[in-house]
Short mmCIF file of C-alpha atoms in Angstrom, two decimals:
data_model
loop_
_atom_site.label_atom_id
_atom_site.label_comp_id
_atom_site.label_asym_id
_atom_site.label_seq_id
_atom_site.Cartn_x
_atom_site.Cartn_y
_atom_site.Cartn_z
CA MET A 1 144.27 42.33 121.82
CA VAL A 2 141.33 41.56 124.13
CA ALA A 3 142.53 39.90 127.32
CA ARG A 4 141.58 36.29 127.95
CA PRO A 5 138.26 36.29 129.79
CA ALA A 6 136.79 34.27 132.61
CA THR A 7 139.08 31.26 132.51
CA VAL A 8 141.99 33.16 134.05
CA ALA A 9 139.91 34.42 136.96
CA PRO A 10 141.20 33.14 140.29
CA PRO A 11 139.54 29.81 141.06
CA HIS A 12 138.63 30.58 144.63
CA ARG A 13 136.82 33.58 146.07
CA ARG A 14 134.53 33.66 143.09
CA ARG A 15 131.61 35.98 143.46
CA ARG A 16 128.15 35.03 142.34
CA THR A 17 128.68 36.72 139.01
CA GLY A 18 131.36 34.21 138.06
CA ARG A 19 132.22 34.79 134.42
CA ILE A 20 132.95 38.33 133.34
CA PRO A 21 130.45 39.31 130.67
CA VAL A 22 132.11 40.10 127.38
CA ALA A 23 129.82 43.09 127.05
CA LEU A 24 131.69 44.65 129.98
CA LEU A 25 135.14 43.30 129.33
CA VAL A 26 135.48 44.62 125.79
CA PRO A 27 134.63 48.27 126.54
CA ALA A 28 136.68 48.06 129.75
CA ALA A 29 139.71 46.87 127.81
CA LEU A 30 139.17 49.55 125.16
CA GLY A 31 138.85 52.18 127.88
CA LEU A 32 142.10 51.09 129.46
CA LEU A 33 143.80 51.09 126.09
CA PHE A 34 142.52 54.55 125.31
CA LEU A 35 143.89 55.96 128.54
CA VAL A 36 147.22 54.17 128.45
CA LEU A 37 148.07 54.30 124.75
CA PRO A 38 148.93 58.04 124.67
CA LEU A 39 151.37 57.47 127.53
CA VAL A 40 152.92 54.60 125.58
CA GLY A 41 153.15 56.90 122.56
CA LEU A 42 155.14 59.35 124.63
CA LEU A 43 157.55 56.61 125.70
CA VAL A 44 157.93 55.29 122.16
CA ARG A 45 158.84 58.71 120.76
CA THR A 46 161.19 59.67 123.59
CA PRO A 47 164.70 60.42 122.28
CA TRP A 48 166.39 58.15 124.83
CA SER A 49 169.90 58.64 123.44
CA THR A 50 169.91 62.41 123.97
CA LEU A 51 167.83 62.28 127.14
CA PRO A 52 170.66 62.97 129.61
CA GLN A 53 171.85 66.11 127.77
CA ARG A 54 168.32 67.43 127.45
CA LEU A 55 167.63 66.85 131.13
CA ALA A 56 170.80 68.70 132.02
CA GLU A 57 169.69 71.84 130.19
CA PRO A 58 169.42 74.60 132.80
CA GLY A 59 165.96 75.67 131.65
CA VAL A 60 164.54 72.22 132.33
CA LEU A 61 165.78 72.03 135.90
CA THR A 62 164.67 75.59 136.63
CA ALA A 63 161.17 74.83 135.41
CA LEU A 64 161.04 71.55 137.30
CA ARG A 65 162.24 73.12 140.53
CA LEU A 66 159.75 75.96 140.19
CA SER A 67 156.97 73.46 139.50
CA LEU A 68 157.78 71.37 142.56
CA GLN A 69 158.07 74.44 144.79
CA THR A 70 154.87 76.12 143.64
CA ALA A 71 152.86 72.88 143.72
CA THR A 72 154.03 72.26 147.28
CA LEU A 73 153.24 75.80 148.41
CA ALA A 74 149.85 75.61 146.70
CA THR A 75 149.14 72.35 148.52
CA LEU A 76 150.08 73.89 151.88
CA LEU A 77 147.77 76.80 151.15
CA CYS A 78 145.00 74.37 150.19
CA LEU A 79 145.53 72.42 153.42
CA ALA A 80 145.36 75.55 155.53
CA LEU A 81 142.14 76.77 153.92
CA GLY A 82 140.65 73.59 152.49
CA VAL A 83 140.58 71.35 155.58
CA PRO A 84 138.55 73.83 157.65
CA LEU A 85 136.24 74.36 154.70
CA ALA A 86 135.77 70.63 154.26
CA TRP A 87 135.06 70.31 158.00
CA LEU A 88 132.46 73.04 157.74
CA LEU A 89 130.78 71.29 154.83
CA ALA A 90 130.81 67.89 156.48
CA ARG A 91 129.93 68.72 160.08
CA ILE A 92 127.89 71.90 160.23
CA GLU A 93 124.34 72.29 159.02
CA PHE A 94 123.85 75.77 157.67
CA PRO A 95 121.50 77.29 155.15
CA GLY A 96 122.88 77.23 151.64
CA ARG A 97 125.33 74.43 152.33
CA ARG A 98 124.51 72.74 149.03
CA VAL A 99 125.18 75.96 147.16
CA VAL A 100 128.49 76.42 148.97
CA ARG A 101 129.49 72.86 148.16
CA ALA A 102 128.62 73.41 144.50
CA LEU A 103 130.61 76.65 144.41
CA VAL A 104 133.59 75.01 146.05
CA THR A 105 133.75 72.38 143.33
CA VAL A 106 133.26 74.76 140.41
CA PRO A 107 137.01 74.98 139.66
CA LEU A 108 136.90 71.21 139.01
CA VAL A 109 134.85 71.70 135.89
CA LEU A 110 135.75 75.27 134.98
CA PRO A 111 138.22 75.56 132.09
CA PRO A 112 141.46 76.60 133.83
CA VAL A 113 141.87 79.52 131.41
CA VAL A 114 138.56 80.89 132.64
CA GLY A 115 139.87 80.52 136.17
CA GLY A 116 142.94 82.50 135.16
CA VAL A 117 140.85 85.29 133.69
CA ALA A 118 138.69 85.37 136.81
CA LEU A 119 141.80 85.56 139.01
CA LEU A 120 143.09 88.46 136.89
CA LEU A 121 139.82 90.31 137.32
CA VAL A 122 140.05 89.97 141.10
CA PHE A 123 143.76 89.93 141.89
CA GLY A 124 145.09 91.71 138.80
CA ARG A 125 146.51 95.21 138.94
CA ARG A 126 143.12 96.60 137.98
CA GLY A 127 141.20 93.85 139.75
CA LEU A 128 138.68 94.17 142.54
CA LEU A 129 141.19 93.35 145.28
CA GLY A 130 144.35 93.65 143.24
CA GLY A 131 143.90 97.36 142.62
CA TRP A 132 143.61 97.97 146.33
CA LEU A 133 146.57 95.70 147.12
CA ASP A 134 148.62 97.58 144.56
CA SER A 135 147.74 101.10 145.66
CA THR A 136 147.86 100.40 149.41
CA PHE A 137 150.71 97.94 149.81
CA GLY A 138 152.38 98.04 146.41
CA ILE A 139 151.73 94.31 146.03
CA THR A 140 151.08 92.97 142.54
CA LEU A 141 150.30 89.31 142.12
CA PRO A 142 150.23 88.65 138.36
CA PHE A 143 153.58 87.71 136.84
CA THR A 144 154.96 86.60 140.21
CA THR A 145 155.68 83.21 141.70
CA THR A 146 152.98 83.98 144.26
CA GLY A 147 150.61 84.36 141.33
CA VAL A 148 151.54 80.84 140.17
CA VAL A 149 150.82 79.48 143.64
CA LEU A 150 147.43 81.21 143.70
CA ALA A 151 146.50 79.93 140.24
CA GLU A 152 147.48 76.37 141.18
CA ALA A 153 145.69 76.54 144.53
CA PHE A 154 142.52 77.80 142.87
CA VAL A 155 142.43 74.87 140.50
CA ALA A 156 143.62 72.19 142.93
CA MET A 157 141.81 72.99 146.18
CA PRO A 158 138.53 71.25 145.25
CA PHE A 159 140.42 67.96 144.98
CA LEU A 160 141.53 68.32 148.59
CA ILE A 161 138.16 69.48 149.85
CA ILE A 162 136.29 66.62 148.21
CA ALA A 163 138.68 64.04 149.62
CA VAL A 164 138.66 65.47 153.14
CA GLU A 165 134.92 66.00 153.22
CA GLY A 166 134.42 62.40 152.11
CA ALA A 167 136.73 61.17 154.85
CA LEU A 168 134.95 63.29 157.46
CA ARG A 169 131.54 61.99 156.45
CA GLY A 170 132.82 58.43 156.58
CA ALA A 171 134.44 58.88 160.00
CA ASP A 172 132.60 57.68 163.07
CA THR A 173 131.33 60.71 164.98
CA ARG A 174 130.99 58.72 168.20
CA TYR A 175 134.67 59.32 168.99
CA GLU A 176 134.12 63.05 168.73
CA GLU A 177 131.02 62.80 170.90
CA ALA A 178 132.91 60.74 173.45
CA ALA A 179 135.69 63.31 173.54
CA ALA A 180 133.13 66.04 174.03
CA THR A 181 131.42 64.23 176.90
CA LEU A 182 134.82 63.76 178.54
CA GLY A 183 135.20 67.51 178.59
CA ALA A 184 137.25 68.24 175.49
CA GLY A 185 136.49 71.59 173.86
CA ARG A 186 135.57 71.83 170.21
CA TRP A 187 139.05 72.81 169.15
CA THR A 188 140.69 70.06 171.21
CA THR A 189 138.25 67.54 169.78
CA PHE A 190 139.07 68.69 166.28
CA THR A 191 142.85 68.59 166.71
CA HIS A 192 143.07 65.47 168.91
CA VAL A 193 140.26 63.29 167.60
CA THR A 194 138.90 64.42 164.24
CA LEU A 195 142.17 65.24 162.51
CA PRO A 196 143.95 61.95 163.40
CA LEU A 197 140.80 60.08 162.44
CA VAL A 198 140.72 61.50 158.91
CA ALA A 199 144.48 61.86 158.48
CA PRO A 200 144.63 59.27 155.68
CA GLY A 201 141.91 61.12 153.82
CA ILE A 202 143.74 64.41 154.24
CA ALA A 203 146.97 62.83 153.04
CA ALA A 204 145.26 61.38 149.99
CA GLY A 205 143.57 64.68 149.23
CA ALA A 206 146.84 66.55 149.62
CA VAL A 207 148.60 64.24 147.19
CA LEU A 208 145.85 64.59 144.59
CA CYS A 209 145.87 68.34 145.12
CA TRP A 210 149.64 68.43 144.68
CA ALA A 211 149.49 66.38 141.49
CA ARG A 212 146.81 68.64 140.04
CA ALA A 213 148.78 71.75 140.96
CA LEU A 214 151.86 70.28 139.30
CA GLY A 215 150.01 69.86 136.02
CA GLU A 216 148.29 73.24 136.04
CA PHE A 217 148.67 75.17 132.79
CA GLY A 218 145.74 77.31 131.75
CA ALA A 219 145.19 79.39 134.86
CA THR A 220 148.92 79.83 135.34
CA ILE A 221 149.71 81.17 131.88
CA THR A 222 146.67 83.43 131.99
CA PHE A 223 147.13 84.82 135.49
CA ALA A 224 150.83 84.50 136.20
CA GLY A 225 152.22 84.74 132.68
CA ASN A 226 155.29 82.94 131.47
CA PHE A 227 158.76 83.96 132.57
CA PRO A 228 161.63 81.50 133.01
CA GLY A 229 162.64 81.05 136.62
CA ARG A 230 159.74 83.03 138.01
CA THR A 231 156.48 81.81 136.54
CA GLN A 232 157.44 79.28 133.87
CA THR A 233 156.40 75.92 135.33
CA MET A 234 156.89 72.59 133.59
CA PRO A 235 153.58 72.55 131.70
CA LEU A 236 154.35 76.03 130.31
CA ALA A 237 157.83 74.91 129.37
CA VAL A 238 156.32 71.93 127.55
CA TYR A 239 154.00 74.18 125.58
CA LEU A 240 156.76 76.55 124.54
CA ALA A 241 159.15 73.72 123.73
CA LEU A 242 156.51 72.42 121.36
CA GLU A 243 156.85 75.66 119.42
CA THR A 244 160.42 74.92 118.45
CA ASP A 245 161.46 71.39 119.24
CA LEU A 246 159.09 68.45 119.55
CA GLU A 247 161.75 66.26 121.16
CA SER A 248 162.34 68.72 124.00
CA ALA A 249 158.61 68.85 124.58
CA ILE A 250 158.51 65.05 124.75
CA VAL A 251 161.34 64.94 127.26
CA LEU A 252 159.71 67.55 129.47
CA SER A 253 156.39 65.72 129.23
CA LEU A 254 158.09 62.50 130.22
CA ILE A 255 159.49 64.07 133.39
CA LEU A 256 156.09 65.41 134.35
CA LEU A 257 154.49 62.06 133.61
CA THR A 258 157.07 60.20 135.71
CA VAL A 259 156.59 62.47 138.70
CA SER A 260 152.79 62.27 138.46
CA VAL A 261 152.69 58.49 138.11
CA ALA A 262 155.13 58.03 140.98
CA ILE A 263 152.93 60.18 143.22
CA LEU A 264 149.67 58.54 142.24
CA ALA A 265 151.14 55.05 142.52
CA SER A 266 152.24 55.85 146.07
CA LEU A 267 148.60 56.51 146.85
CA ARG A 268 147.57 53.00 145.82
CA ASP A 269 143.85 52.50 146.23
CA ARG A 270 143.41 54.78 149.16
CA TRP A 271 141.55 57.60 147.49
CA ILE A 272 139.30 55.23 145.67
CA THR A 273 138.20 53.42 148.82
CA SER A 274 137.62 56.55 150.86
CA PRO A 275 133.88 57.14 150.85
CA MET B 1 110.18 42.54 127.06
CA ARG B 2 109.73 42.63 123.36
CA ALA B 3 108.59 46.22 123.50
CA ARG B 4 111.69 47.20 125.43
CA ARG B 5 113.96 45.48 122.99
CA PHE B 6 112.18 47.21 120.16
CA ARG B 7 112.64 50.56 121.84
CA THR B 8 116.34 49.92 122.36
CA ALA B 9 116.74 48.98 118.74
CA LEU B 10 114.86 52.05 117.68
CA ALA B 11 117.04 54.28 119.83
CA ALA B 12 120.16 52.68 118.41
CA LEU B 13 118.88 53.13 114.88
CA THR B 14 118.05 56.76 115.52
CA ALA B 15 121.51 57.35 116.92
CA LEU B 16 123.08 55.62 113.94
CA ALA B 17 120.99 57.59 111.51
CA ALA B 18 121.98 60.83 113.20
CA LEU B 19 125.62 59.83 113.07
CA GLY B 20 125.30 58.84 109.45
CA LEU B 21 123.64 62.09 108.51
CA THR B 22 126.22 64.30 110.19
CA GLY B 23 128.96 62.09 108.81
CA CYS B 24 127.65 62.53 105.28
CA ALA B 25 127.32 66.24 105.70
CA GLY B 26 130.95 66.41 106.81
CA ASP B 27 132.09 64.35 103.83
CA ALA B 28 130.19 66.45 101.37
CA ASP B 29 131.87 69.53 102.80
CA THR B 30 135.40 68.28 102.63
CA ALA B 31 135.75 65.86 99.78
CA SER B 32 133.22 65.33 97.04
CA PRO B 33 132.68 68.27 94.73
CA GLN B 34 129.02 69.12 94.35
CA PRO B 35 128.04 68.69 90.73
CA GLY B 36 124.98 70.91 91.12
CA SER B 37 126.99 73.93 92.25
CA SER B 38 127.07 76.75 89.76
CA SER B 39 130.48 78.11 90.79
CA PRO B 40 133.25 76.56 88.71
CA GLY B 41 135.76 74.52 90.68
CA VAL B 42 135.86 75.91 94.18
CA THR B 43 133.64 73.96 96.56
CA GLY B 44 133.80 72.29 99.93
CA THR B 45 135.59 73.27 103.10
CA ILE B 46 139.00 74.90 102.95
CA THR B 47 140.92 74.63 106.20
CA VAL B 48 143.41 77.43 106.68
CA PHE B 49 146.05 77.36 109.42
CA ALA B 50 147.10 80.96 109.93
CA ALA B 51 149.28 82.93 112.33
CA ALA B 52 147.41 84.53 115.24
CA SER B 53 148.30 87.97 113.90
CA LEU B 54 146.24 87.27 110.77
CA THR B 55 143.04 86.64 112.75
CA GLU B 56 141.11 89.78 111.79
CA SER B 57 142.27 90.19 108.20
CA PHE B 58 141.96 86.52 107.24
CA THR B 59 138.53 86.27 108.83
CA ALA B 60 137.47 89.16 106.59
CA ILE B 61 139.15 87.63 103.54
CA GLY B 62 137.46 84.30 104.30
CA LYS B 63 134.04 85.97 104.27
CA ASP B 64 134.81 87.74 100.97
CA PHE B 65 136.07 84.50 99.49
CA GLU B 66 132.93 82.64 100.53
CA ALA B 67 130.81 85.39 99.00
CA ALA B 68 132.72 85.06 95.73
CA ASN B 69 132.55 81.26 95.81
CA PRO B 70 129.11 80.21 97.06
CA GLY B 71 130.03 76.52 97.20
CA ALA B 72 133.04 77.10 99.43
CA LYS B 73 133.41 77.33 103.18
CA VAL B 74 136.63 78.57 104.80
CA THR B 75 137.47 77.48 108.32
CA PHE B 76 140.44 78.87 110.21
CA SER B 77 142.74 77.70 112.92
CA PHE B 78 144.56 80.72 114.32
CA ALA B 79 147.50 80.15 116.66
CA GLY B 80 151.20 80.84 117.02
CA SER B 81 152.90 79.98 113.71
CA SER B 82 155.25 77.55 115.39
CA ALA B 83 152.44 75.62 117.04
CA LEU B 84 150.63 75.45 113.70
CA ALA B 85 153.77 74.23 111.93
CA THR B 86 154.13 71.46 114.52
CA GLN B 87 150.48 70.49 114.12
CA ILE B 88 150.83 70.34 110.33
CA ASN B 89 153.94 68.20 110.55
CA GLN B 90 152.09 65.91 112.96
CA GLY B 91 149.44 65.36 110.32
CA ALA B 92 146.74 67.90 111.11
CA PRO B 93 144.39 68.02 108.09
CA ALA B 94 144.95 71.50 106.68
CA ASP B 95 144.78 72.91 103.16
CA VAL B 96 146.67 76.19 103.51
CA PHE B 97 149.36 77.43 105.88
CA ALA B 98 150.03 81.14 106.37
CA SER B 99 152.94 81.77 108.72
CA ALA B 100 154.11 84.95 110.43
CA ALA B 101 157.75 84.06 109.78
CA PRO B 102 159.75 82.20 107.14
CA ALA B 103 161.38 80.02 109.81
CA ASN B 104 158.11 78.31 110.70
CA MET B 105 157.25 77.92 107.03
CA LYS B 106 160.62 76.28 106.55
CA THR B 107 159.78 73.75 109.28
CA VAL B 108 156.82 72.68 107.17
CA THR B 109 158.52 72.69 103.76
CA ASP B 110 161.61 70.92 105.12
CA ALA B 111 159.38 68.12 106.33
CA GLY B 112 158.07 67.80 102.77
CA ASN B 113 154.61 69.02 103.67
CA GLY B 114 154.53 72.11 101.46
CA ASP B 115 153.28 72.09 97.90
CA GLY B 116 155.42 74.29 95.67
CA THR B 117 157.36 77.35 96.85
CA PRO B 118 155.73 79.51 99.54
CA THR B 119 154.90 83.07 98.52
CA THR B 120 155.58 86.06 100.74
CA PHE B 121 152.29 87.94 100.73
CA VAL B 122 152.74 90.67 103.37
CA LYS B 123 155.19 92.16 105.84
CA ASN B 124 154.48 93.26 109.37
CA GLN B 125 156.27 95.59 111.76
CA LEU B 126 156.29 95.90 115.52
CA VAL B 127 154.82 98.75 117.53
CA ILE B 128 154.65 99.42 121.25
CA ALA B 129 151.10 98.77 122.40
CA VAL B 130 150.09 100.87 125.40
CA PRO B 131 146.72 101.37 127.15
CA LYS B 132 144.41 103.81 125.37
CA GLY B 133 145.53 107.40 125.81
CA ASN B 134 149.08 106.33 126.64
CA PRO B 135 148.83 107.19 130.38
CA ASN B 136 152.56 106.69 130.99
CA GLY B 137 153.61 108.85 128.04
CA VAL B 138 155.63 106.16 126.28
CA THR B 139 157.45 107.53 123.24
CA GLY B 140 160.05 104.90 122.48
CA LEU B 141 161.78 101.69 123.48
CA THR B 142 163.91 103.33 126.18
CA ASP B 143 160.77 104.26 128.13
CA LEU B 144 160.14 100.56 128.58
CA THR B 145 163.39 100.06 130.48
CA LYS B 146 162.29 102.17 133.44
CA PRO B 147 162.46 100.07 136.59
CA ASP B 148 158.75 100.21 137.36
CA ALA B 149 157.58 99.62 133.80
CA LYS B 150 155.83 96.30 133.29
CA VAL B 151 156.30 95.00 129.76
CA ALA B 152 154.98 91.88 128.04
CA LEU B 153 156.90 90.38 125.14
CA CYS B 154 156.26 87.30 123.04
CA ALA B 155 158.47 84.33 123.77
CA GLU B 156 161.48 84.11 121.47
CA GLN B 157 160.18 80.81 120.12
CA VAL B 158 157.32 82.56 118.32
CA PRO B 159 157.76 85.06 115.48
CA CYS B 160 156.65 88.19 117.34
CA GLY B 161 159.13 87.35 120.08
CA ALA B 162 161.94 86.76 117.63
CA ALA B 163 161.16 90.10 115.98
CA ALA B 164 161.05 91.84 119.36
CA LYS B 165 164.44 90.46 120.25
CA LYS B 166 165.84 91.60 116.93
CA ALA B 167 164.44 95.10 117.38
CA LEU B 168 165.73 95.38 120.95
CA THR B 169 169.15 94.19 119.90
CA ALA B 170 169.18 96.64 116.99
CA ALA B 171 168.25 99.46 119.38
CA ASN B 172 170.77 98.23 121.96
CA VAL B 173 168.01 98.35 124.57
CA LYS B 174 167.99 95.83 127.37
CA LEU B 175 164.67 95.32 129.08
CA THR B 176 163.31 92.71 131.43
CA PRO B 177 159.74 91.78 130.59
CA VAL B 178 157.40 90.46 133.27
CA THR B 179 156.08 87.77 130.97
CA LEU B 180 156.91 86.04 127.70
CA GLU B 181 153.61 85.23 126.07
CA GLN B 182 153.05 82.29 123.76
CA ASP B 183 151.57 84.41 120.99
CA VAL B 184 151.04 88.02 120.04
CA LYS B 185 147.39 88.01 121.12
CA GLY B 186 148.44 86.91 124.59
CA ALA B 187 150.82 89.86 124.90
CA LEU B 188 148.20 92.27 123.60
CA SER B 189 145.49 91.03 125.96
CA LYS B 190 147.75 91.70 128.95
CA VAL B 191 147.84 95.36 127.84
CA LYS B 192 144.10 95.42 127.30
CA LEU B 193 143.54 94.05 130.79
CA GLY B 194 145.82 96.75 132.15
CA GLU B 195 148.12 94.19 133.74
CA VAL B 196 151.16 95.47 131.86
CA ASP B 197 152.09 99.00 130.81
CA ALA B 198 153.25 98.04 127.35
CA ALA B 199 153.84 95.15 124.98
CA LEU B 200 155.68 94.78 121.70
CA VAL B 201 153.09 93.59 119.22
CA TYR B 202 152.55 93.80 115.48
CA ARG B 203 151.22 97.04 114.13
CA THR B 204 148.24 95.11 112.76
CA ASP B 205 147.32 93.75 116.18
CA ALA B 206 147.44 97.20 117.74
CA LYS B 207 145.35 98.50 114.87
CA ALA B 208 142.75 95.77 115.35
CA SER B 209 142.27 96.86 118.98
CA THR B 210 142.26 100.64 118.70
CA ALA B 211 139.34 100.73 121.14
CA ASP B 212 141.61 99.57 123.98
CA VAL B 213 145.20 100.28 122.99
CA ASP B 214 147.37 102.80 121.18
CA GLY B 215 150.19 101.67 118.96
CA ILE B 216 153.40 103.69 119.26
CA GLU B 217 155.71 103.38 116.27
CA PHE B 218 159.42 103.17 116.96
CA PRO B 219 162.19 103.48 114.39
CA GLU B 220 164.10 100.37 115.44
CA SER B 221 161.23 98.16 114.31
CA ALA B 222 162.40 98.73 110.74
CA GLY B 223 165.25 96.36 111.55
CA ALA B 224 162.88 93.57 112.48
CA ILE B 225 160.27 93.28 109.77
CA ASN B 226 158.49 89.95 109.53
CA ASP B 227 157.80 88.34 106.18
CA TYR B 228 154.59 86.34 105.99
CA PRO B 229 154.76 83.36 103.62
CA ILE B 230 151.72 81.36 102.50
CA THR B 231 151.52 77.98 100.82
CA VAL B 232 149.20 75.19 99.79
CA LEU B 233 149.89 72.01 101.73
CA LYS B 234 150.83 68.78 100.03
CA SER B 235 148.32 66.62 101.87
CA ALA B 236 145.54 69.20 101.46
CA PRO B 237 142.18 67.40 101.42
CA ASN B 238 140.88 70.18 99.16
CA GLN B 239 143.67 71.02 96.71
CA ALA B 240 141.55 73.07 94.33
CA GLY B 241 140.03 75.08 97.14
CA ALA B 242 143.45 75.66 98.69
CA GLN B 243 144.89 76.96 95.40
CA ALA B 244 141.91 79.26 94.93
CA PHE B 245 142.18 80.64 98.47
CA VAL B 246 145.90 81.38 98.16
CA ALA B 247 145.26 83.07 94.80
CA TYR B 248 142.55 85.15 96.45
CA VAL B 249 144.88 86.27 99.27
CA LEU B 250 147.42 87.35 96.62
CA SER B 251 144.79 89.10 94.52
CA ASP B 252 144.06 92.84 94.69
CA ALA B 253 140.93 92.17 96.74
CA GLY B 254 142.92 90.23 99.31
CA LYS B 255 145.74 92.74 99.35
CA SER B 256 143.44 95.64 100.03
CA VAL B 257 142.01 93.91 103.12
CA LEU B 258 145.52 93.20 104.36
CA THR B 259 146.86 96.72 103.80
CA GLN B 260 143.81 98.19 105.49
CA ALA B 261 144.64 96.03 108.51
CA GLY B 262 148.08 97.65 108.62
CA PHE B 263 150.19 95.10 106.78
CA GLN B 264 152.74 96.28 104.25
CA ALA B 265 153.07 94.93 100.73
CA PRO B 266 156.06 92.58 100.36
#
C-alpha cells in the first residue's frame, strides 16, 4: 500500500535531502489515503445504472440550479465587499487592525450553524436589523433566496479576504508608488495598478469562495430554512435525501463532489503558491 | 542527547498510558459486566437512538433508569427518525431504537437489524405551535392559509412532516410553508425565535416548550396520529441492558413519564 520510496524519485534535480525519509512518507501516504478514501467510497457505492434517471429528477436540477445561482451571487457580494476589506487590511495601518483581521476570519472556524443563529438574531424578523427592515420596508430575509446568499457569503467571504490580502502583501508596492509619483490619484492607482497586479489572487480567492459557498449547509438551513426551489440548495437536498433514500443522497453528493473537484482542479497550484 | 531521547520516550509512554486508561474505561462501560456490581444484570452503557420528539421524556426516563440500575449508564442520540434509521443500517453501534413512525422502524427491521417484533409504546398527535400568547389569534388550520402567515412544517421525509401532510389532506387545507425543516425541533425553534407565526409540531414538543410557545389543538390531527415503535437492535453491544431499558419504557414508571409529557397510550 505504501508507495515505493526514494528509488523512483527523478534522477536529476535532486535536492540536498535526496532520499525521502520513511518517517515522513508513511504518514504522508496515510494522510492522502484518509482524505481520498471517503471520496472513493462515494464512487464505489454510486448506483451507476440508475444514475441518469436520478439526475433527471426535477428536484435535483432545481436544487443544483439554485446552488449554482446562490453561490455565484454570494461570490459577487464577497468580491464587492471583501476586496476593499482585504485592501484595507493589507495596505492601511490603523489601530486595532489585528483585531479586525481576527474578526474577519472568525467565520472560518465558527460552526456554520452558529453563524446561522447569529444571522437570525441580526437579520431575522425579530433581529436587530431585521425587525427594522421588516417594519420599515416590509423586507424579510429568512426563508428567502436572498437569505441563502447572505448565509453563504457570511461563511465564504473570509476565504476571499485571506487570498486577496495575501496577494496584496506579496505584490510589489513600487508600481503603486510609481503610479502615484506620475500623478495618478489613489482610486486610479487602485483600479489601474493594484487590481491588475493582484488579479490572479482575486481570481483564486473568488473560486475558493465560490466552492465554499456551494457546499454551505449549516448556516443556510438555520437562517434560510429549507424549501424546494427557493432555499433548498444541494447540500440541504443531500441531507433530506439521506432521510429516505441513501442512493439519492449518494447521487446528489456525487454531483456536488464533481463540481467542486472540477473547480479546484482548474485552480491548480495557484492558491497554494500565493503568499 | 540522551536526556532528550528519554524525555521523548517518557512523553510517548505518558500518552500511551493515557490512551490505554481511557480505552479501558470505555471498554468497561460498554462490554464487560462488572462482577462487583450489586445490581443484577443491568450494567454498562446502553446507547439509545430515539426520535427528536422523545428528547425530553427519554432523557427523564434515562435518569430514572440509571437511578434504578446503579451499574448502568444510558446515552442518547436524538435526531430525526429517518436519519437514525439510516445510521443504524449503516452500522452505527446502538442498542435500542425508538422511532416516531412505523415506516422508519420498518427500514431497520427490513434490513434485518431489529431483534424481535417492535412494540408500539406511545402515540403522538400534532398541534399548531404559535408564539406565547397567540398574538395572531390562531384557532385552526385555516388561519394558517392567510397570505401573510408564515408557517414552518417538517419535511415530508420525516415523521412529523408526513403526519402534517396527512392532517392537511384530511382537513382539505392547502398551505404553503416558508420552510420544511429536517426535524420537529427545527420547526419548533423557528416559532420560538419568532421567525414564523406557526408550525405544526407534536403536542409533546409544544408542551415541552410552554415557556415560549402555545399549542393549539385542531380536530384534524386525529386523522394523523403517529405510532411510536421501540425495539432492541440485533447488533446491540449491550443486549441485556437494551432489553432492560425497553422493558422500563414499557413499564408503568416509563409510561407515566411519557403521558405526563403529553403522549397518549397506544
